[in-house]
Short mmCIF file of C-alpha atoms and ligand atoms in Angstrom, two decimals:
data_model
loop_
_atom_site.label_atom_id
_atom_site.label_comp_id
_atom_site.label_asym_id
_atom_site.label_seq_id
_atom_site.Cartn_x
_atom_site.Cartn_y
_atom_site.Cartn_z
CA MET A 1 -0.47 -18.48 -33.70
CA SER A 2 3.07 -17.14 -33.42
CA LYS A 3 5.52 -18.78 -31.09
CA ILE A 4 9.16 -18.63 -30.06
CA ILE A 5 11.35 -21.69 -30.50
CA VAL A 6 14.55 -21.95 -28.47
CA GLU A 7 17.30 -24.53 -28.84
CA GLY A 8 19.07 -24.22 -25.51
CA SER A 9 22.54 -24.71 -24.06
CA ASN A 10 24.47 -22.21 -26.19
CA ARG A 11 26.85 -19.76 -24.56
CA LEU A 12 26.13 -16.11 -25.31
CA SER A 13 28.73 -13.73 -26.62
CA GLY A 14 28.62 -10.29 -28.22
CA GLU A 15 26.98 -6.89 -27.79
CA ILE A 16 23.39 -5.71 -27.38
CA ASN A 17 22.11 -2.16 -27.88
CA VAL A 18 19.44 -1.80 -25.22
CA GLN A 19 16.01 -0.56 -26.37
CA GLY A 20 14.24 2.56 -25.07
CA ALA A 21 12.16 2.08 -21.93
CA LYS A 22 8.60 0.85 -22.42
CA ASN A 23 7.50 2.41 -19.15
CA SER A 24 8.93 5.78 -20.17
CA VAL A 25 7.74 6.01 -23.74
CA LEU A 26 4.07 5.44 -22.81
CA PRO A 27 3.70 8.45 -20.44
CA VAL A 28 5.87 10.59 -22.76
CA LEU A 29 3.55 9.79 -25.69
CA ALA A 30 0.60 10.70 -23.45
CA ALA A 31 2.39 13.97 -22.57
CA SER A 32 2.77 14.84 -26.24
CA ILE A 33 -0.97 15.65 -26.42
CA LEU A 34 -0.33 18.61 -24.09
CA CYS A 35 2.07 20.26 -26.57
CA ARG A 36 0.73 22.77 -29.05
CA THR A 37 3.44 22.04 -31.66
CA PRO A 38 4.76 18.63 -32.85
CA CYS A 39 7.00 16.46 -30.63
CA VAL A 40 9.81 14.31 -31.96
CA ILE A 41 10.48 11.33 -29.70
CA HIS A 42 13.62 9.29 -30.30
CA ASN A 43 14.65 5.85 -29.00
CA CYS A 44 11.06 4.54 -29.02
CA PRO A 45 11.12 0.74 -28.81
CA ASP A 46 9.37 -1.21 -31.57
CA ILE A 47 6.87 -2.98 -29.30
CA LEU A 48 3.13 -3.68 -29.33
CA ASP A 49 2.46 -1.31 -26.40
CA VAL A 50 3.87 1.61 -28.42
CA ASP A 51 1.66 0.59 -31.36
CA THR A 52 -1.33 0.62 -28.99
CA ALA A 53 -0.34 4.06 -27.63
CA LEU A 54 -0.07 5.36 -31.22
CA ARG A 55 -3.54 3.96 -31.99
CA ILE A 56 -4.88 5.82 -28.95
CA LEU A 57 -3.20 9.05 -30.11
CA LYS A 58 -4.62 8.61 -33.62
CA HIS A 59 -8.08 7.95 -32.18
CA LEU A 60 -7.81 11.21 -30.24
CA GLY A 61 -7.02 13.00 -33.50
CA CYS A 62 -3.23 13.33 -33.32
CA LYS A 63 -1.13 13.00 -36.43
CA CYS A 64 1.54 10.39 -35.65
CA GLN A 65 4.37 9.08 -37.77
CA LYS A 66 6.79 6.35 -36.82
CA GLN A 67 10.06 5.90 -38.64
CA GLY A 68 12.50 3.42 -37.13
CA THR A 69 12.81 4.34 -33.48
CA THR A 70 11.56 7.92 -33.94
CA VAL A 71 7.94 8.96 -33.49
CA VAL A 72 6.62 12.37 -34.49
CA CYS A 73 3.39 13.34 -32.81
CA ASP A 74 1.36 16.42 -33.71
CA ALA A 75 -1.55 16.99 -31.32
CA SER A 76 -2.49 20.44 -32.67
CA SER A 77 -5.71 19.21 -34.28
CA ILE A 78 -6.77 16.75 -31.58
CA THR A 79 -10.56 16.37 -31.36
CA ASN A 80 -11.60 13.37 -29.25
CA CYS A 81 -11.37 12.91 -25.50
CA ASP A 82 -12.22 9.22 -25.11
CA ILE A 83 -10.26 5.96 -25.22
CA PRO A 84 -12.25 3.04 -26.68
CA GLU A 85 -12.65 -0.10 -24.61
CA ASN A 86 -10.66 -2.34 -26.98
CA LEU A 87 -7.56 -0.14 -26.62
CA MET A 88 -7.94 0.05 -22.83
CA ARG A 89 -8.14 -3.76 -22.77
CA GLU A 90 -5.01 -4.19 -24.87
CA MET A 91 -2.93 -2.13 -22.49
CA ARG A 92 -4.09 -1.38 -18.96
CA SER A 93 -1.44 1.31 -18.63
CA SER A 94 -3.55 3.32 -21.15
CA VAL A 95 -4.94 4.83 -17.95
CA VAL A 96 -1.90 7.14 -17.97
CA PHE A 97 -3.57 9.04 -20.85
CA LEU A 98 -6.37 10.09 -18.48
CA GLY A 99 -4.53 12.97 -16.77
CA ALA A 100 -3.30 14.35 -20.10
CA ILE A 101 -6.71 14.14 -21.83
CA LEU A 102 -8.40 15.75 -18.85
CA SER A 103 -5.85 18.56 -18.85
CA ARG A 104 -6.29 19.21 -22.57
CA PHE A 105 -10.12 18.91 -22.85
CA LYS A 106 -11.35 19.45 -19.26
CA ARG A 107 -13.17 16.17 -19.75
CA ALA A 108 -12.29 12.56 -20.56
CA SER A 109 -14.02 9.24 -21.00
CA ILE A 110 -12.19 5.92 -20.66
CA SER A 111 -13.37 2.39 -19.94
CA SER A 112 -12.43 1.02 -16.51
CA PRO A 113 -9.18 -0.91 -16.87
CA GLY A 114 -10.29 -3.78 -14.61
CA GLY A 115 -8.06 -6.57 -13.24
CA CYS A 116 -5.13 -8.06 -15.09
CA GLU A 117 -2.63 -10.86 -15.28
CA LEU A 118 -0.76 -9.64 -12.17
CA GLY A 119 -3.88 -9.66 -9.99
CA PRO A 120 -6.28 -6.83 -9.18
CA ARG A 121 -4.99 -3.50 -10.46
CA PRO A 122 -7.06 -0.77 -8.86
CA ILE A 123 -6.79 2.86 -10.00
CA ASP A 124 -8.27 4.41 -6.86
CA LEU A 125 -5.13 6.53 -6.27
CA HIS A 126 -5.28 7.90 -9.83
CA LEU A 127 -8.94 8.82 -9.44
CA SER A 128 -8.78 10.33 -5.94
CA SER A 129 -5.79 12.46 -7.00
CA LEU A 130 -7.52 13.74 -10.14
CA LYS A 131 -10.59 14.51 -8.01
CA ALA A 132 -8.35 16.49 -5.63
CA LEU A 133 -7.22 18.56 -8.63
CA GLY A 134 -10.84 19.41 -9.44
CA ALA A 135 -12.17 16.59 -11.64
CA GLU A 136 -15.59 15.05 -11.09
CA ILE A 137 -15.52 11.36 -11.93
CA GLU A 138 -18.50 9.07 -12.39
CA GLU A 139 -18.65 5.44 -13.39
CA ASP A 140 -21.21 4.84 -16.10
CA HIS A 141 -21.72 1.43 -17.80
CA GLY A 142 -18.07 0.43 -17.36
CA TYR A 143 -16.86 3.86 -18.50
CA LEU A 144 -15.30 6.55 -16.34
CA GLN A 145 -16.74 9.95 -17.19
CA CYS A 146 -14.43 12.70 -15.99
CA ASN A 147 -15.25 16.40 -15.99
CA ALA A 148 -13.30 19.43 -14.91
CA GLU A 149 -15.46 22.19 -16.44
CA ASN A 150 -13.93 24.82 -14.20
CA GLY A 151 -10.39 23.65 -14.92
CA LEU A 152 -7.84 21.80 -12.81
CA TYR A 153 -6.29 23.45 -9.75
CA GLY A 154 -3.02 22.67 -7.99
CA LYS A 155 -3.29 20.88 -4.63
CA GLU A 156 -1.20 19.05 -2.03
CA ILE A 157 -1.65 15.33 -2.65
CA HIS A 158 -0.49 12.62 -0.24
CA LEU A 159 -0.31 9.22 -1.93
CA SER A 160 -0.87 6.31 0.48
CA PHE A 161 1.42 4.23 -1.79
CA PRO A 162 4.00 5.63 -4.24
CA SER A 163 2.17 4.39 -7.33
CA VAL A 164 4.09 4.91 -10.58
CA GLY A 165 1.00 5.36 -12.75
CA ALA A 166 -0.79 7.63 -10.26
CA THR A 167 2.31 9.86 -9.92
CA GLU A 168 2.49 10.13 -13.73
CA ASN A 169 -1.22 10.91 -14.04
CA ILE A 170 -0.97 13.66 -11.41
CA ILE A 171 2.06 15.20 -13.15
CA LEU A 172 0.24 15.13 -16.51
CA ALA A 173 -2.92 16.67 -15.06
CA ALA A 174 -1.06 19.27 -12.96
CA VAL A 175 1.57 20.51 -15.39
CA CYS A 176 -0.91 22.93 -17.03
CA ALA A 177 -3.26 23.34 -14.04
CA LYS A 178 -3.74 26.65 -12.24
CA GLY A 179 -1.40 27.00 -9.26
CA LYS A 180 0.99 24.65 -7.51
CA THR A 181 0.64 20.90 -6.92
CA VAL A 182 2.79 19.02 -4.44
CA ILE A 183 2.87 15.20 -4.50
CA HIS A 184 3.94 13.65 -1.21
CA ASN A 185 5.09 10.00 -1.19
CA ALA A 186 5.55 10.19 -4.98
CA ALA A 187 7.03 7.29 -6.96
CA ARG A 188 10.79 7.70 -7.54
CA GLU A 189 11.23 5.44 -10.58
CA PRO A 190 13.60 6.75 -13.31
CA GLU A 191 10.72 6.77 -15.79
CA ILE A 192 9.02 9.49 -13.71
CA SER A 193 12.15 11.65 -14.06
CA ASP A 194 12.19 11.01 -17.82
CA LEU A 195 8.58 12.22 -18.09
CA ALA A 196 9.41 15.32 -16.04
CA ASP A 197 12.52 16.03 -18.18
CA PHE A 198 10.33 15.89 -21.27
CA LEU A 199 7.69 18.19 -19.78
CA ASN A 200 10.22 20.66 -18.34
CA ARG A 201 11.97 21.06 -21.68
CA ALA A 202 8.53 21.63 -23.24
CA GLY A 203 7.98 24.51 -20.80
CA GLY A 204 6.71 22.78 -17.64
CA LYS A 205 7.90 23.62 -14.12
CA ILE A 206 8.35 20.34 -12.26
CA CYS A 207 10.97 19.72 -9.62
CA GLY A 208 11.83 17.03 -7.11
CA CYS A 209 11.49 14.00 -9.42
CA GLY A 210 13.63 11.15 -8.12
CA SER A 211 12.69 12.16 -4.56
CA ASP A 212 9.43 11.42 -2.75
CA THR A 213 8.19 15.02 -2.98
CA ILE A 214 7.42 16.45 -6.40
CA GLU A 215 6.41 20.08 -6.90
CA ILE A 216 4.60 21.20 -10.03
CA GLU A 217 3.97 24.87 -10.76
CA GLY A 218 1.21 24.99 -13.39
CA VAL A 219 2.05 26.71 -16.71
CA SER A 220 -0.40 27.89 -19.37
CA PHE A 221 0.98 25.98 -22.35
CA LEU A 222 3.68 23.56 -23.55
CA ASN A 223 5.58 23.51 -26.82
CA GLY A 224 6.66 20.43 -28.79
CA ILE A 225 10.30 19.37 -28.38
CA GLU A 226 12.72 16.60 -29.35
CA HIS A 227 13.32 14.02 -26.67
CA SER A 228 15.17 10.73 -26.40
CA ILE A 229 13.66 8.00 -24.20
CA ILE A 230 15.92 6.56 -21.47
CA PRO A 231 17.17 2.96 -21.82
CA ASP A 232 14.93 0.15 -20.61
CA ARG A 233 16.40 -1.08 -17.31
CA ILE A 234 14.06 -4.12 -17.30
CA ALA A 235 14.99 -5.23 -20.84
CA ALA A 236 18.65 -4.74 -19.82
CA SER A 237 18.10 -6.90 -16.71
CA THR A 238 16.46 -9.57 -18.88
CA TYR A 239 19.53 -9.83 -21.14
CA LEU A 240 21.86 -9.91 -18.12
CA CYS A 241 19.85 -12.79 -16.64
CA ALA A 242 19.90 -14.56 -20.02
CA CYS A 243 23.69 -14.42 -20.07
CA ALA A 244 23.96 -15.38 -16.39
CA THR A 245 21.78 -18.44 -17.02
CA ALA A 246 23.23 -19.56 -20.37
CA ASN A 247 26.82 -18.53 -19.47
CA GLY A 248 29.10 -16.46 -21.69
CA LYS A 249 30.07 -12.80 -21.95
CA ILE A 250 27.94 -9.98 -23.34
CA THR A 251 28.18 -6.19 -23.32
CA LEU A 252 25.06 -4.04 -23.08
CA ASN A 253 25.44 -0.66 -24.78
CA GLY A 254 23.44 2.42 -23.84
CA VAL A 255 22.40 1.48 -20.31
CA ILE A 256 22.25 3.67 -17.20
CA PRO A 257 23.79 1.41 -14.51
CA ALA A 258 22.62 3.79 -11.74
CA HIS A 259 19.02 2.79 -12.61
CA MET A 260 19.83 -0.90 -12.04
CA ILE A 261 21.79 -0.94 -8.78
CA SER A 262 19.56 -3.40 -6.91
CA VAL A 263 19.46 -5.88 -9.83
CA LEU A 264 23.23 -5.63 -10.32
CA SER A 265 23.74 -6.35 -6.65
CA VAL A 266 21.73 -9.61 -6.90
CA LEU A 267 23.71 -10.61 -10.01
CA ARG A 268 26.99 -9.99 -8.14
CA ASP A 269 25.72 -12.02 -5.16
CA ALA A 270 24.99 -14.85 -7.60
CA GLY A 271 28.61 -14.78 -8.77
CA CYS A 272 28.34 -12.85 -12.05
CA ASP A 273 31.33 -10.78 -13.03
CA LEU A 274 30.19 -7.25 -13.94
CA ASP A 275 32.29 -4.57 -15.54
CA ILE A 276 30.83 -1.07 -15.88
CA HIS A 277 32.21 1.75 -18.05
CA ASN A 278 29.88 4.73 -18.32
CA ASN A 279 26.93 3.44 -20.36
CA LYS A 280 28.47 0.04 -21.15
CA LEU A 281 27.90 -2.94 -18.91
CA THR A 282 29.70 -6.23 -19.50
CA ILE A 283 28.64 -9.42 -17.77
CA SER A 284 30.66 -12.61 -17.85
CA VAL A 285 29.65 -15.88 -16.27
CA ASN A 286 31.24 -19.32 -16.33
CA GLY A 287 29.63 -22.27 -14.61
CA ARG A 288 26.78 -22.45 -12.15
CA LEU A 289 25.67 -19.46 -10.11
CA ASN A 290 25.41 -19.30 -6.32
CA ARG A 291 22.22 -19.05 -4.30
CA VAL A 292 21.55 -15.49 -3.14
CA PRO A 293 20.20 -13.97 0.09
CA THR A 294 16.41 -13.36 0.04
CA VAL A 295 15.36 -10.95 -2.72
CA ARG A 296 12.41 -8.67 -1.92
CA THR A 297 10.70 -6.44 -4.48
CA LEU A 298 10.29 -2.83 -3.43
CA VAL A 299 9.57 0.52 -5.00
CA HIS A 300 12.58 2.23 -6.62
CA PRO A 301 15.44 2.23 -5.74
CA GLY A 302 14.56 -1.19 -4.28
CA PHE A 303 14.52 -4.37 -6.36
CA PRO A 304 12.01 -3.84 -9.23
CA THR A 305 9.06 -6.23 -9.41
CA ASP A 306 9.39 -6.34 -13.22
CA ALA A 307 12.89 -7.83 -12.97
CA GLY A 308 11.65 -10.58 -10.64
CA PRO A 309 10.59 -13.26 -13.13
CA CYS A 310 13.90 -13.31 -15.05
CA VAL A 311 15.92 -13.30 -11.82
CA ILE A 312 13.84 -16.23 -10.55
CA ALA A 313 14.49 -18.09 -13.83
CA MET A 314 18.20 -17.37 -13.37
CA LEU A 315 18.23 -18.56 -9.74
CA SER A 316 16.53 -21.80 -10.79
CA ARG A 317 19.94 -22.83 -12.21
CA ALA A 318 21.96 -21.78 -9.15
CA LYS A 319 23.61 -24.03 -6.56
CA GLY A 320 21.35 -24.13 -3.50
CA THR A 321 18.02 -22.62 -2.53
CA SER A 322 17.02 -18.96 -2.90
CA VAL A 323 13.93 -17.16 -1.65
CA PHE A 324 12.09 -14.38 -3.49
CA VAL A 325 9.36 -12.20 -1.96
CA GLU A 326 6.99 -10.20 -4.21
CA ASN A 327 5.72 -7.15 -2.34
CA ILE A 328 4.24 -4.99 -5.12
CA PHE A 329 1.68 -7.15 -6.94
CA GLU A 330 -0.65 -9.69 -5.35
CA ASN A 331 -0.61 -12.38 -7.99
CA ARG A 332 2.61 -12.26 -9.92
CA PHE A 333 3.65 -15.93 -9.89
CA ARG A 334 1.28 -17.40 -12.48
CA TYR A 335 4.16 -17.99 -14.91
CA ILE A 336 5.94 -20.29 -12.45
CA ASP A 337 3.83 -23.36 -13.34
CA GLU A 338 4.95 -22.81 -16.95
CA LEU A 339 8.59 -22.39 -15.89
CA ASN A 340 8.39 -25.64 -13.90
CA ARG A 341 7.50 -27.48 -17.13
CA LEU A 342 11.16 -26.97 -18.08
CA GLY A 343 12.29 -28.69 -14.90
CA THR A 344 12.78 -25.73 -12.58
CA LYS A 345 12.02 -26.56 -8.95
CA ILE A 346 10.11 -23.55 -7.72
CA LYS A 347 7.37 -23.59 -5.08
CA THR A 348 5.19 -20.61 -4.26
CA GLU A 349 3.03 -19.74 -1.33
CA GLY A 350 1.27 -16.39 -1.38
CA ARG A 351 3.87 -13.77 -2.19
CA VAL A 352 6.89 -16.04 -1.55
CA ALA A 353 8.72 -18.20 -4.09
CA VAL A 354 11.27 -20.80 -2.95
CA ILE A 355 13.68 -21.67 -5.74
CA ASP A 356 15.65 -24.92 -5.46
CA GLY A 357 18.48 -24.62 -7.95
CA THR A 358 18.97 -27.48 -10.39
CA ASP A 359 21.80 -28.29 -12.80
CA HIS A 360 19.53 -29.61 -15.52
CA LEU A 361 16.59 -28.09 -17.39
CA GLU A 362 14.91 -29.81 -20.29
CA GLY A 363 13.16 -28.07 -23.22
CA ALA A 364 9.36 -28.31 -23.17
CA SER A 365 6.25 -26.68 -24.55
CA CYS A 366 5.05 -23.77 -22.42
CA SER A 367 2.90 -20.67 -22.64
CA CYS A 368 3.27 -17.02 -21.54
CA THR A 369 0.90 -15.77 -18.86
CA ASP A 370 2.23 -12.18 -18.85
CA LEU A 371 5.00 -10.01 -20.28
CA ARG A 372 7.85 -10.51 -17.77
CA GLY A 373 6.80 -14.09 -17.01
CA GLY A 374 7.14 -14.73 -20.75
CA ALA A 375 10.66 -13.28 -20.72
CA ALA A 376 11.50 -15.62 -17.82
CA LEU A 377 10.53 -18.61 -20.02
CA VAL A 378 12.98 -17.37 -22.67
CA VAL A 379 15.74 -17.00 -20.05
CA ALA A 380 15.20 -20.54 -18.72
CA ALA A 381 14.87 -22.02 -22.23
CA LEU A 382 18.29 -20.63 -23.20
CA SER A 383 19.97 -22.92 -20.69
CA SER A 384 17.72 -25.98 -21.20
CA GLU A 385 18.75 -29.12 -23.04
CA GLY A 386 16.80 -29.57 -26.27
CA VAL A 387 14.01 -27.49 -27.76
CA THR A 388 11.51 -25.24 -25.97
CA GLU A 389 8.36 -24.00 -27.66
CA ILE A 390 6.93 -20.82 -26.10
CA ASN A 391 3.33 -20.01 -27.00
CA ASN A 392 1.05 -17.03 -26.40
CA ILE A 393 3.99 -14.72 -27.07
CA SER A 394 2.00 -11.54 -27.76
CA HIS A 395 2.71 -10.79 -24.09
CA ILE A 396 6.46 -10.75 -24.80
CA LEU A 397 6.04 -8.63 -27.95
CA ARG A 398 4.18 -6.01 -25.88
CA GLY A 399 7.44 -5.03 -24.23
CA TYR A 400 10.52 -6.46 -25.98
CA ASP A 401 11.83 -4.96 -29.19
CA ASN A 402 12.96 -7.83 -31.48
CA ILE A 403 13.89 -10.14 -28.61
CA THR A 404 14.62 -13.11 -30.87
CA GLU A 405 16.91 -11.15 -33.23
CA THR A 406 18.62 -9.50 -30.28
CA LEU A 407 19.40 -12.86 -28.66
CA CYS A 408 20.38 -14.45 -32.02
CA GLY A 409 22.86 -11.59 -32.37
CA VAL A 410 24.69 -12.84 -29.27
CA GLY A 411 24.72 -16.50 -30.29
CA ALA A 412 21.42 -17.87 -28.97
CA LYS A 413 19.50 -20.34 -31.12
CA ILE A 414 16.08 -18.75 -30.96
CA LYS A 415 13.51 -17.92 -33.60
CA LEU A 416 10.11 -16.31 -33.92
CA VAL A 417 7.65 -18.43 -35.89
CA VAL A 418 4.67 -16.44 -37.20
C1 LIG B 1 4.09 0.51 -13.35
C2 LIG B 1 4.77 -0.18 -14.49
C3 LIG B 1 4.86 -1.67 -14.22
C4 LIG B 1 5.53 -1.91 -12.88
C5 LIG B 1 4.87 -1.11 -11.77
C6 LIG B 1 5.59 -1.19 -10.44
C7 LIG B 1 4.18 1.16 -16.41
C8 LIG B 1 3.46 1.24 -17.71
N1 LIG B 1 4.01 0.04 -15.71
O1 LIG B 1 2.77 -0.01 -13.27
O2 LIG B 1 5.60 -2.27 -15.27
O3 LIG B 1 5.45 -3.28 -12.55
O4 LIG B 1 4.81 0.29 -12.14
O5 LIG B 1 6.89 -0.74 -10.58
O6 LIG B 1 4.93 2.04 -16.04
N2 LIG B 1 -2.18 0.47 -6.76
C9 LIG B 1 -3.35 0.70 -6.05
N3 LIG B 1 -4.14 1.75 -6.44
C10 LIG B 1 -3.80 2.57 -7.47
C11 LIG B 1 -2.58 2.33 -8.18
C12 LIG B 1 -1.80 1.26 -7.79
O7 LIG B 1 -3.69 -0.02 -5.13
O8 LIG B 1 -4.54 3.51 -7.78
C13 LIG B 1 -1.33 -0.69 -6.37
C14 LIG B 1 -1.26 -1.73 -7.50
O9 LIG B 1 -2.36 -2.61 -7.44
C15 LIG B 1 0.03 -2.42 -7.21
C16 LIG B 1 0.91 -1.29 -6.65
O10 LIG B 1 0.00 -0.27 -6.25
O11 LIG B 1 -0.15 -3.39 -6.23
C17 LIG B 1 1.91 -0.75 -7.66
O12 LIG B 1 1.24 -0.19 -8.73
P1 LIG B 1 1.79 1.04 -9.58
O13 LIG B 1 3.08 1.56 -9.00
O14 LIG B 1 0.68 1.98 -9.79
O15 LIG B 1 2.14 0.31 -10.94
P2 LIG B 1 1.67 0.72 -12.40
O16 LIG B 1 1.81 2.18 -12.58
O17 LIG B 1 0.38 0.05 -12.70
#
């Protein structure tokens, strides 16, 4: 079983080129099946979730090639309209392929994604929206059978919650539907805008992304294009928290600071010195951080739930007590028991975590419960005395491109043992 070994208490120093965004590349790869000529997608991170997405595309009949951080996807000879259960299980966000498959084939069959490590993860908003566009959806032996024999038709859709995945699925289903779709209370995350940029340059007519009302005028076809995935704001936040916790000075290259305003504000409150020049962000930290006012996760542009675990790990080393409230997912604190093995003093009740800062963490053996919780263990381990062994790291590899090499490059003593 592979694991990550960290020898803590080394200051970080140097530069990191931030990977492409996991949460952008997945819907963009799904969108590529709507294009009648090949797509060339640059800045794809080398992560397990991209490998899973490519396996889904190959299963559907796409020709995919990956070279470095570029993926070429040719969906002209696509034949299948189902996603096998094993691939759905590996990555619950595979559900974002549903809208695209339905648009291309007028039918789709996927296994129900079920619950996950962050608590129940319903897809009711995805399904009710696709039904509003004209799909009939039945559950059959754990599979969702979707049919839109008469095609998909634009509609006004009011989301009761601005779900990221549901917004993406609606865009993918509506971009080639007949007529106009309007999404009210749409998600405003930057990854939605990246998907719309991709589709618009391929011939789509989508406007309003970044606001809570998105309008999509259906077009009859899309052409393949070249596209570069936006930087991963969550990976960037992870490296900032690593530096804040371990101390030192690092520069992140290729970030979009405007996507990270709420995280940067918490880092400033904690006493980190941040210097921003266009797409370069330098953090320098000496000594212990300060406690911060209560952090609450919210939809974008609020504080992102995915940045929570690493910020909690960072605050566990601060002077004083901080409070963190998780508003997006029901059960996101499972990793905290593992973090506490290193000596952090964090108590949780329901959606609230109370973090008593400590000046001493001690390396220990621990295990990842989920992707961002796993990254939080790495962040805490970097400032712990002695050696930390992190197990069950496939979670981390789902979303971080070469995390051990990246951190070694800035002076951390960390290695991947396979
Ligand atoms: C995406 C991100 C994930 C991030 C999350 C919130 C990807 C691949 N994943 O996940 O990293 O943490 O946004 O920013 O982009 N919900 C429902 N019914 C639905 C859909 C969602 O009740 O049909 C609820 C979920 O249970 C959750 C909340 O809405 O409590 C947010 O979910 P959503 O915005 O859909 O997140 P994902 O798209 O799954």
